[in-house]
Short mmCIF file of C-alpha atoms and ligand atoms in Angstrom, two decimals:
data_model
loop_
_atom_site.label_atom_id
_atom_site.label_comp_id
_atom_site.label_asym_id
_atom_site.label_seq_id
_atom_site.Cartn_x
_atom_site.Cartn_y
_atom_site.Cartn_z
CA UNK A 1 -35.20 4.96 7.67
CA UNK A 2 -36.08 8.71 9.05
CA UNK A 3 -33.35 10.24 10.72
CA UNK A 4 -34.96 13.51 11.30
CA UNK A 5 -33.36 14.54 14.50
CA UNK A 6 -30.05 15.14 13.48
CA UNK A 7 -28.89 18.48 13.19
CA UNK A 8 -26.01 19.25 11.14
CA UNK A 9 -25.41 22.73 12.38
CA UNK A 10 -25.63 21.77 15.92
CA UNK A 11 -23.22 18.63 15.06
CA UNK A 12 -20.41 20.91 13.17
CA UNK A 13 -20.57 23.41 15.69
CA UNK A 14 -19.35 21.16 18.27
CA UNK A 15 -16.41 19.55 16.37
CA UNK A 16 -12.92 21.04 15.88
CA UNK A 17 -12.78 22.69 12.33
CA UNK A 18 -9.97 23.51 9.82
CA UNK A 19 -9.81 25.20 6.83
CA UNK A 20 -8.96 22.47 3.48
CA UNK A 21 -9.12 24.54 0.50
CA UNK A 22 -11.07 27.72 -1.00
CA UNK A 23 -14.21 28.16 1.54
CA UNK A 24 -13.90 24.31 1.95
CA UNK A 25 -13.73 23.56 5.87
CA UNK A 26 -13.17 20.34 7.21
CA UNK A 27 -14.28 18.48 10.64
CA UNK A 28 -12.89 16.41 13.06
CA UNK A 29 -14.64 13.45 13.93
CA UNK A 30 -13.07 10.48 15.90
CA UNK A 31 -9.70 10.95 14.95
CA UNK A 32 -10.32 11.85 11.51
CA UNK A 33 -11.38 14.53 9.16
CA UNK A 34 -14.47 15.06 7.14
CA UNK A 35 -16.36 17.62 4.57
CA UNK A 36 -19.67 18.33 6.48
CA UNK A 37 -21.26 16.77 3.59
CA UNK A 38 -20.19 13.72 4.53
CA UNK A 39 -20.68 13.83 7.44
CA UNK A 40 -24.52 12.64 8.25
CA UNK A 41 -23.96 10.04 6.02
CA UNK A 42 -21.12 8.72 8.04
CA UNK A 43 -23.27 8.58 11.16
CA UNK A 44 -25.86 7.02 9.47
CA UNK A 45 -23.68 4.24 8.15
CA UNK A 46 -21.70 3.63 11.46
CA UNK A 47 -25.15 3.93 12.83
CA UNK A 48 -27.79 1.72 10.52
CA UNK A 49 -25.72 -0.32 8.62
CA UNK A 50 -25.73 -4.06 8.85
CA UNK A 51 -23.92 -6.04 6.43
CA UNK A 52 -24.94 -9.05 5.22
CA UNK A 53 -22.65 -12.15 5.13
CA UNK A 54 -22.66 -11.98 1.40
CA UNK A 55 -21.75 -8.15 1.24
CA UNK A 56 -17.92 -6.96 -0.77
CA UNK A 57 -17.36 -3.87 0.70
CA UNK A 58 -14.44 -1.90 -1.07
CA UNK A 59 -13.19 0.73 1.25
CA UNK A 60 -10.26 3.23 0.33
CA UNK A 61 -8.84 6.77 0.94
CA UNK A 62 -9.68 9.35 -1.30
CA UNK A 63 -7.86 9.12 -5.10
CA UNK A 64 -6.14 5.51 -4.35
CA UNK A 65 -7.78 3.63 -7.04
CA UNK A 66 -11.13 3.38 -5.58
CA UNK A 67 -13.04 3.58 -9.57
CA UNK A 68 -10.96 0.90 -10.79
CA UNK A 69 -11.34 -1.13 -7.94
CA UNK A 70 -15.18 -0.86 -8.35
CA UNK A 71 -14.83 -1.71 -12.38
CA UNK A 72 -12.58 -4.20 -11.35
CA UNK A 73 -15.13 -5.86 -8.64
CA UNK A 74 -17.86 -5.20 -10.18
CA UNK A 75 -16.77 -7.30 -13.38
CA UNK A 76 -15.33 -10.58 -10.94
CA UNK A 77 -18.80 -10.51 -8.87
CA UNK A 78 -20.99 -9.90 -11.87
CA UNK A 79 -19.03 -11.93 -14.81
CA UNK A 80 -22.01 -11.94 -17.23
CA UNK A 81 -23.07 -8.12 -16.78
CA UNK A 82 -19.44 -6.65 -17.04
CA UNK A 83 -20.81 -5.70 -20.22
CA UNK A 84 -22.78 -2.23 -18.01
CA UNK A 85 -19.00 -0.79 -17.37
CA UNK A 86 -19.15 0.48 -21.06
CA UNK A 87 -22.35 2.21 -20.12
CA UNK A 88 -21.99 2.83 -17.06
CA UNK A 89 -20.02 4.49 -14.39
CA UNK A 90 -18.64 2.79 -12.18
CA UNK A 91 -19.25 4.92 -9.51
CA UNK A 92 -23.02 4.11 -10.49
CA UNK A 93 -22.78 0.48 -10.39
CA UNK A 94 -21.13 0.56 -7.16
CA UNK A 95 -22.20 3.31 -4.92
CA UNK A 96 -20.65 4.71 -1.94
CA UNK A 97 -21.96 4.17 1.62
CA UNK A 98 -22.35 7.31 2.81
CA UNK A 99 -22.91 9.06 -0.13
CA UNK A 100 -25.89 8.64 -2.59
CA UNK A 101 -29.14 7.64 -1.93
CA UNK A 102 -27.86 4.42 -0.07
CA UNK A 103 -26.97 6.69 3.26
CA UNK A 104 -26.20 9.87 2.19
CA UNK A 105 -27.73 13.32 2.43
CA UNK A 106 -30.09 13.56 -0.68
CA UNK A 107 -29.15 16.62 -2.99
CA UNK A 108 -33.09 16.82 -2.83
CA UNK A 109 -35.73 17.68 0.36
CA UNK A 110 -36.64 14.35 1.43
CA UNK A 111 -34.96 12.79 5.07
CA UNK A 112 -36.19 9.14 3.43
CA UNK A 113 -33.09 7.05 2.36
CA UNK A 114 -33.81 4.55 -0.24
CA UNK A 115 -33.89 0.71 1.40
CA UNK A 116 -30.19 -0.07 1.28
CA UNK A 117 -31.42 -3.10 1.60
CA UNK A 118 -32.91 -3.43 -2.08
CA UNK A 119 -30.96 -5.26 -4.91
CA UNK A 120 -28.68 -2.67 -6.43
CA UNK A 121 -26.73 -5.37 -7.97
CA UNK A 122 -27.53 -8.49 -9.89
CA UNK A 123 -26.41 -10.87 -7.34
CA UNK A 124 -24.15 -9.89 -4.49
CA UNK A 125 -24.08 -6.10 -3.07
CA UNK A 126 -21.15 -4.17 -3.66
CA UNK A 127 -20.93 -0.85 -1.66
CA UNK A 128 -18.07 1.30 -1.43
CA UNK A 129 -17.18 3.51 1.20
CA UNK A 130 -14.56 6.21 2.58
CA UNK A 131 -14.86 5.53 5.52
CA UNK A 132 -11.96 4.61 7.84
CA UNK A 133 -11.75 1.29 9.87
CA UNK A 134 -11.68 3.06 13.10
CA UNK A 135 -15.31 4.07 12.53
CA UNK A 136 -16.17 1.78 10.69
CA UNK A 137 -14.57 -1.20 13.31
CA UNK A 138 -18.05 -2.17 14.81
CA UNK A 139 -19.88 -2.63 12.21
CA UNK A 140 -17.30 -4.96 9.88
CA UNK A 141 -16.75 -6.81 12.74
CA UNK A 142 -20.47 -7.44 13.13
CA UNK A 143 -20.52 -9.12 9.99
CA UNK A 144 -18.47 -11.78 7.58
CA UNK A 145 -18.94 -9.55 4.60
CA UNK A 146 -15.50 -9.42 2.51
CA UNK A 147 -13.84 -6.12 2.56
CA UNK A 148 -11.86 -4.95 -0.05
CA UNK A 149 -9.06 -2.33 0.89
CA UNK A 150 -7.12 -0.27 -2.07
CA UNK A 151 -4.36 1.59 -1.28
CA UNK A 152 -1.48 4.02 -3.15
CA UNK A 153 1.51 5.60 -2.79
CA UNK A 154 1.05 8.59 -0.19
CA UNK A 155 3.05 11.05 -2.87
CA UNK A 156 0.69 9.74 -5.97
CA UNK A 157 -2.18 9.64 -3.72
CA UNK A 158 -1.28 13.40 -3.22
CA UNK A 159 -0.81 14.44 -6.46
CA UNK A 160 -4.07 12.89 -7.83
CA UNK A 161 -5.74 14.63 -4.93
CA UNK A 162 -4.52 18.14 -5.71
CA UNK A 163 -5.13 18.12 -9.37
CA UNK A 164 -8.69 16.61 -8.50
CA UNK A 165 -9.69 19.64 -6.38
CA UNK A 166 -7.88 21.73 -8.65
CA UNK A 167 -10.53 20.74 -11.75
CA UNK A 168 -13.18 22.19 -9.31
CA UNK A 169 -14.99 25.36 -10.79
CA UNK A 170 -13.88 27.28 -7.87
CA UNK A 171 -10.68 26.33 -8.28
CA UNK A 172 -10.32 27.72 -11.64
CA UNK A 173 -10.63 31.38 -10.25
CA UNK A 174 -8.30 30.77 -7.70
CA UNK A 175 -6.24 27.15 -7.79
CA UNK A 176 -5.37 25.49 -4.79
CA UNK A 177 -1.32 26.18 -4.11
CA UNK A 178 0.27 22.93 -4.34
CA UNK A 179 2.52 23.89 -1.66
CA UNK A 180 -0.52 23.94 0.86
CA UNK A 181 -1.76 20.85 -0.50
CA UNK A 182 1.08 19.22 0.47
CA UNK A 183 1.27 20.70 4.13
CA UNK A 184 -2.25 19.73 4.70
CA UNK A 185 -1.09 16.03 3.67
CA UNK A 186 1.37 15.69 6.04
CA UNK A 187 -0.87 17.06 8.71
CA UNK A 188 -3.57 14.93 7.63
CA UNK A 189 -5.93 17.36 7.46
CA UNK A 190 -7.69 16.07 4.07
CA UNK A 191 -11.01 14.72 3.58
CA UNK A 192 -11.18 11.00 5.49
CA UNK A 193 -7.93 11.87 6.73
CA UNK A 194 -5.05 11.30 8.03
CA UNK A 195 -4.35 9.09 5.28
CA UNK A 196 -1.58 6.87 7.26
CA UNK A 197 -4.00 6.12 9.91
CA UNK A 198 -6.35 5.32 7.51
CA UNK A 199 -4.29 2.80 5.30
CA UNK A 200 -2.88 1.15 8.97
CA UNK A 201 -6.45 0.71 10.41
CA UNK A 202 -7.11 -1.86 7.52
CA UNK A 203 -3.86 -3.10 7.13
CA UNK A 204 -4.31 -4.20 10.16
CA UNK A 205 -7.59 -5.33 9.77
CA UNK A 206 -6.31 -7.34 6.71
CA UNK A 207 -3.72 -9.02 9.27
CA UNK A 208 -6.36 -10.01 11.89
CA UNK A 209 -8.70 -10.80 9.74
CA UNK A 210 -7.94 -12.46 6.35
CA UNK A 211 -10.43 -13.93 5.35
CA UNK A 212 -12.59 -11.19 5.71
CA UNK A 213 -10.28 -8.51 4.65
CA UNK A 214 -7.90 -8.34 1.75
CA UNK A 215 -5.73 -5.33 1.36
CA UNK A 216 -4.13 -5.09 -2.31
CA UNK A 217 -1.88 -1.73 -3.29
CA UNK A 218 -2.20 0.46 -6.50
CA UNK A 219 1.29 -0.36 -7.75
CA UNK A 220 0.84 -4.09 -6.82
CA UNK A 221 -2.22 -3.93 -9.23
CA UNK A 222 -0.24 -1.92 -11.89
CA UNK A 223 2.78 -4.04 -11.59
CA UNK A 224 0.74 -7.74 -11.85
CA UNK A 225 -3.12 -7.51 -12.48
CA UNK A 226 -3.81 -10.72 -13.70
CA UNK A 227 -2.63 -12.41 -10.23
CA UNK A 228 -4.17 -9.30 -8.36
CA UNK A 229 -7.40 -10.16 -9.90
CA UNK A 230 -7.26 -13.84 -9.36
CA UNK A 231 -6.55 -13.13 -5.76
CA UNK A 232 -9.32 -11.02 -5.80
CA UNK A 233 -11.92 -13.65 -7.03
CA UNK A 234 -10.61 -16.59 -4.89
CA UNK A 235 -10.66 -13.82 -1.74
CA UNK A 236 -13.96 -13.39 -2.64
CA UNK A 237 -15.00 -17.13 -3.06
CA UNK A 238 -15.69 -16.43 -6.79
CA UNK A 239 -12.32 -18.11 -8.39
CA UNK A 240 -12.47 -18.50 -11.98
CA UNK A 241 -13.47 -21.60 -13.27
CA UNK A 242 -13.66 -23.56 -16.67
CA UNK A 243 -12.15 -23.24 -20.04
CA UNK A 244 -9.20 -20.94 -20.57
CA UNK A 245 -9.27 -19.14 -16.69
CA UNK A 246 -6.48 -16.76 -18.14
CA UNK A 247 -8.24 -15.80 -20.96
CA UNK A 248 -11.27 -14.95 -19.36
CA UNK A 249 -9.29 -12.78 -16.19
CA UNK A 250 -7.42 -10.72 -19.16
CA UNK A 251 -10.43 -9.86 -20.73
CA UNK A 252 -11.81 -8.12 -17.03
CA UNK A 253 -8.27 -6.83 -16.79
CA UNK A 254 -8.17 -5.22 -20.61
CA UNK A 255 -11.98 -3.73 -19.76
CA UNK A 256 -11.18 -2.23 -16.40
CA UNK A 257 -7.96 -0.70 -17.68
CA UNK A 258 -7.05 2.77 -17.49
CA UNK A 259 -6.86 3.35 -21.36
CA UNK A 260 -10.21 0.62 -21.86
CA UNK A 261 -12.53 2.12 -19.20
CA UNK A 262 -11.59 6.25 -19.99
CA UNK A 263 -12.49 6.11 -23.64
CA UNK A 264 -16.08 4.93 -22.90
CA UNK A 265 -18.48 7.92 -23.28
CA UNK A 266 -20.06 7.95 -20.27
CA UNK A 267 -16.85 8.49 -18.36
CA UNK A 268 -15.72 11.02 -20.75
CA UNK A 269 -18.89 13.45 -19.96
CA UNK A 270 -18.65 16.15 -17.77
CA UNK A 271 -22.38 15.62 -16.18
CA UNK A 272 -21.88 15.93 -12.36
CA UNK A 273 -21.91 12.79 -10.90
CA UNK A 274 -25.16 11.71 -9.60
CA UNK A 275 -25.67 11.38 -5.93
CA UNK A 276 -22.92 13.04 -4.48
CA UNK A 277 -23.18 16.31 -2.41
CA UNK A 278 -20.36 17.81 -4.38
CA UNK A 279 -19.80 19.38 -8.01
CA UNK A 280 -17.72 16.70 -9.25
CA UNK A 281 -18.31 15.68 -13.06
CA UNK A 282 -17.74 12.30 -14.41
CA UNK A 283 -14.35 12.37 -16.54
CA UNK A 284 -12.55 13.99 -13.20
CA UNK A 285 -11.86 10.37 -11.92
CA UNK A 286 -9.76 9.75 -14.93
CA UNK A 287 -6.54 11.55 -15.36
CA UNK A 288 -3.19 9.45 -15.97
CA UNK A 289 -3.91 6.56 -14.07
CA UNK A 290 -0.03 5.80 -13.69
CA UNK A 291 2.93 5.14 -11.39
CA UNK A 292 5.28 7.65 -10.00
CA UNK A 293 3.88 10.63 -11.59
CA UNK A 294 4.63 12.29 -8.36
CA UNK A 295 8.15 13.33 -9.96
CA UNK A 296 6.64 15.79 -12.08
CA UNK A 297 5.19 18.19 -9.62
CA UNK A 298 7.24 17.31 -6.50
CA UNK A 299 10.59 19.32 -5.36
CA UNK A 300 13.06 17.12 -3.65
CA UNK A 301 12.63 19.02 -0.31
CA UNK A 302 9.36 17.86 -0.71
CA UNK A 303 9.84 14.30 -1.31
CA UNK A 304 12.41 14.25 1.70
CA UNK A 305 9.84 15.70 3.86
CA UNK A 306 6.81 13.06 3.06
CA UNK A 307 9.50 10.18 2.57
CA UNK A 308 10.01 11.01 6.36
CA UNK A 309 6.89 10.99 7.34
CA UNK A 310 6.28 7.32 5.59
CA UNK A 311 9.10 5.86 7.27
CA UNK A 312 7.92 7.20 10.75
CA UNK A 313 3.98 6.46 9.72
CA UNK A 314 4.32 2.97 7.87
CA UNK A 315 7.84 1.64 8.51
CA UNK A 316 8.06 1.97 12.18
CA UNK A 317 4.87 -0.83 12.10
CA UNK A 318 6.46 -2.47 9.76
CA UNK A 319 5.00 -1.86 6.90
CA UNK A 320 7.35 -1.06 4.22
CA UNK A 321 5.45 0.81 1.44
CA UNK A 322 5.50 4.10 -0.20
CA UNK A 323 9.47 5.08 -0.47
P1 PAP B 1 -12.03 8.57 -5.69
O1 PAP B 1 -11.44 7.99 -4.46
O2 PAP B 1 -12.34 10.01 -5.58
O3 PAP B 1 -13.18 7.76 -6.21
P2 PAP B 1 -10.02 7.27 -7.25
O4 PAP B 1 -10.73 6.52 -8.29
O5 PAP B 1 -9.54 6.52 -6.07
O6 PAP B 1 -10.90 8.50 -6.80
O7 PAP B 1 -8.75 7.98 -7.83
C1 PAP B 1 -8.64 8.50 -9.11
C2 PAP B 1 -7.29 8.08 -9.61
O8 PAP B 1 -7.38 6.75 -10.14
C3 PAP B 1 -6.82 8.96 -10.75
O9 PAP B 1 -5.39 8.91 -10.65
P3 PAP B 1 -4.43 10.04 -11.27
O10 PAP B 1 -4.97 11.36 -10.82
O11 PAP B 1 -3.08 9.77 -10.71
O12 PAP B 1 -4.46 9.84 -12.73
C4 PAP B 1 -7.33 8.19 -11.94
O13 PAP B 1 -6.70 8.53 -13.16
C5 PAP B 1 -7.03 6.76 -11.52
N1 PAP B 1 -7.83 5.77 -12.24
C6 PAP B 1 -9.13 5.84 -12.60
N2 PAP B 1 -9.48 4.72 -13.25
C7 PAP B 1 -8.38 3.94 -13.31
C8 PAP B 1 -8.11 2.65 -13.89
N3 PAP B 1 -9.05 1.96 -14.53
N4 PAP B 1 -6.86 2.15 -13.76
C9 PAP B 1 -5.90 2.84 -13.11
N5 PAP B 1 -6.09 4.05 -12.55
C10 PAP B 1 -7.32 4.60 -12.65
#
C-alpha cells in the first residue's frame, strides 16, 4: 500500500491548530484533535482499513487502560501463548492502528506499510487504535469485527495523562503546569480529544450495537475482574470452557495485573517503544495503576469545575459515570 501523495505539510496547514504542551501543537480534524504524527496514519486507517469478521479491535482514549486491556485480550484470544506477556510488551503484541508499521508513518524513509493483512497474531488479529468512533464509524460498521472500548474516570484519565507527558525529556527542562493541563482537558484540546465525545461515540456504539461492541470501564475492571474478563471472553465468542473455568480466568487476571505485568523486565526498560513516532520509553505506561488517585494532585476548585463538566458531558445523556 503506497500512499505517496499525501502531503503532511499541505494537510496541517489547512486544519485549525492549537498549542498542547512545550512546542507540541495539535490539529483539528473532524471534530477532534490530533498530534500531526498521527495524523497520516489516521487517514490511512479510516481510508484502507477493512476489518475482517474475525478482527477484536480495542479502541480507547489516551491513558484509560488501553495496555492492560491489550494484556488482558491478548491472554483470552491467545490462552496458550499468554506466556509472551512476560516477554513481551504488550504494546508489541497488540499494535496500534495508526501507529507502527501496521498504518503508521514509519520512523524510517520508506512510504511501504507492512501488509496489515499478515498474521501478527497466532490466531485472531488484535489491533488497537485511538481513534474515535466518529472517524472511525464507516469502517466498524463495514464489518462484524468485535470492538473492545476501555474507558476511565475523566479526573484519573487526566492525571495519568499529565504525569505521562510530564516523564517526556522535554518536559524535564521545563514541566508541563498542571494547571494548563487541566484547562486543556476541559476544552478538549488533548491528543484524540475531546475525551467526552470520544467515550459517548462508543458508548453509543456499544448501545446500538452489542454484539459488536462492548464498552467495559477502568473502575468496573478494578472493582470485579474476574466477571469483567468472563464478559470479555463470552463477548468475544471465546467463553472459558472445561475444568476449573475460575481457576483458569484468575490466572489471566493475576498475569495482566498491575503489580504482575510491571515487574516483568521488558516493561521495566526505558528503550523507546518501537514503532511509535514519539519518544516514549517502555516503563512510562506503568505508573500506579489505581483508583482515585486524582485526590492527590487535584484542588477542590478543580474537581468542582470537571465534576461540572461530567454532569453536563455524560449525565445529561444519561450516562452516569465519572462523579
Ligand atoms: P496509553 O493509552 O498511552 O496506551 P494506558 O495504558 O491507557 O496508556 O494508560 C496508562 C495507565 O494505565 C497508567 O495509569 P496511571 O498513570 O494512573 O498509573 C498505568 O499505570 C495504567 N496501567 C498500566 N498497566 C496496567 C494494568 N495492568 N492494570 C491497571 N492499570 C494499568
Amino acid at each position: 500500500m503506497e500512499d505517496s501523495s499525501f502531503d503532511l505539510e499541505l494537510e496541517l496547514s489547512s486544519l485549525p491548530r492549537e498549542k498542547w504542551w512545550g512546542d507540541h501543537y495539535l490539529f483539528q480534524h473532524g471534530g477532534f484533535w490530533l498530534m500531526p504524527e498521527s495524523i497520516q496514519g489516521v487517514n490511512r486507517v479510516a481510508k484502507h482499513f477493512r476489518p475482517l469478521p474475525s478482527d477484536v479491535i480495542l479502541a480507547s482514549y489516551p491513558k484509560t487502560g488501553t495496555t492492560w486491556l491489550k494484556a488482558l485480550l491478548y491472554s483470552i484470544v491467545n490462552r496458550s501463548y499468554k506466556h509472551r506477556l512476560t516477554v513481551e510488551n504488550p504494546h508489541s503484541l497488540v499494535p496500534f492502528l495508526e501507529f507502527f508499521d501496521i498504518y503508521g508513518t514509519p520512523p524510517y524513509e520508506s512510504t511501504t506499510v507492512v501488509d496489515p493483512l499478515s498474521d501478527i497474531n497466532h490466531s485472531r488479529r488484535i489491533f488497537s487504535t485511538h481513534m474515535p468512533y466518529q472517524l472511525l464509524a464507516k469502517t466498524l460498521n463495514s464489518s462484524d469485527c468485535h470492538v473492545v472500548y476501555v474507558t476511565r474516570n475523566p479526573k484519573d484519565t487526566l492525571v495519568s495523562s499529565w504525569h505521562f507527558v510530564n516523564k517526556w525529556d522535554e518536559a524535564r527542562e521545563e514541566p508541563w503546569p498542571f494547571e494548563v493541563a487541566v484547562e486543556k482537558f476541559c476544552r478538549g484540546v488533548t491528543p484524540y480529544g475531546p475525551y467526552y465525545d470520544h467515550v459517548m461515540g462508543y458508548r453509543n456504539l456499544g448501545l446500538e450495537r452489542p454484539k459488536n461492541a462492548h464498552f467495559v470501564t477502568y473502575e468496573e475492571l478494578k472493582n470485579d475482574p474476574q466477571t469483567n474478563v468472563k464478559n470479555l471472553a463470552e463477548f468475544l465468542g471465546c467463553p472459558f470452557e472445561g475444568e476449573d473455568v475460575e481457576g483458569q480466568v484468575r490466572e489471566i487476571v493475576k498475569s495482566c495485573s498491575f503489580e504482575v505485568l510491571s515487574s516483568h523486565e521488558v516493561n521495566k526498560s526505558e528503550d523507546v517503544l518501537a514503532g511509535v513516532p514519539l519518544p516514549l520509553t517502555v516503563n512510562s505506561f506503568f505508573r500506579k495503576g489505581g483508583v482515585g488517585g486524582y485526590k492527590d494532585h487535584m484542588s477542590d476548585e478543580i474537581v468542582g469545575k470537571i465534576d461540572a463538566l461530567t454532569r453536563e458531558k455524560f449525565h445529561s445523556l444519561g450516562f452516569m459515570y465519572g462523579i
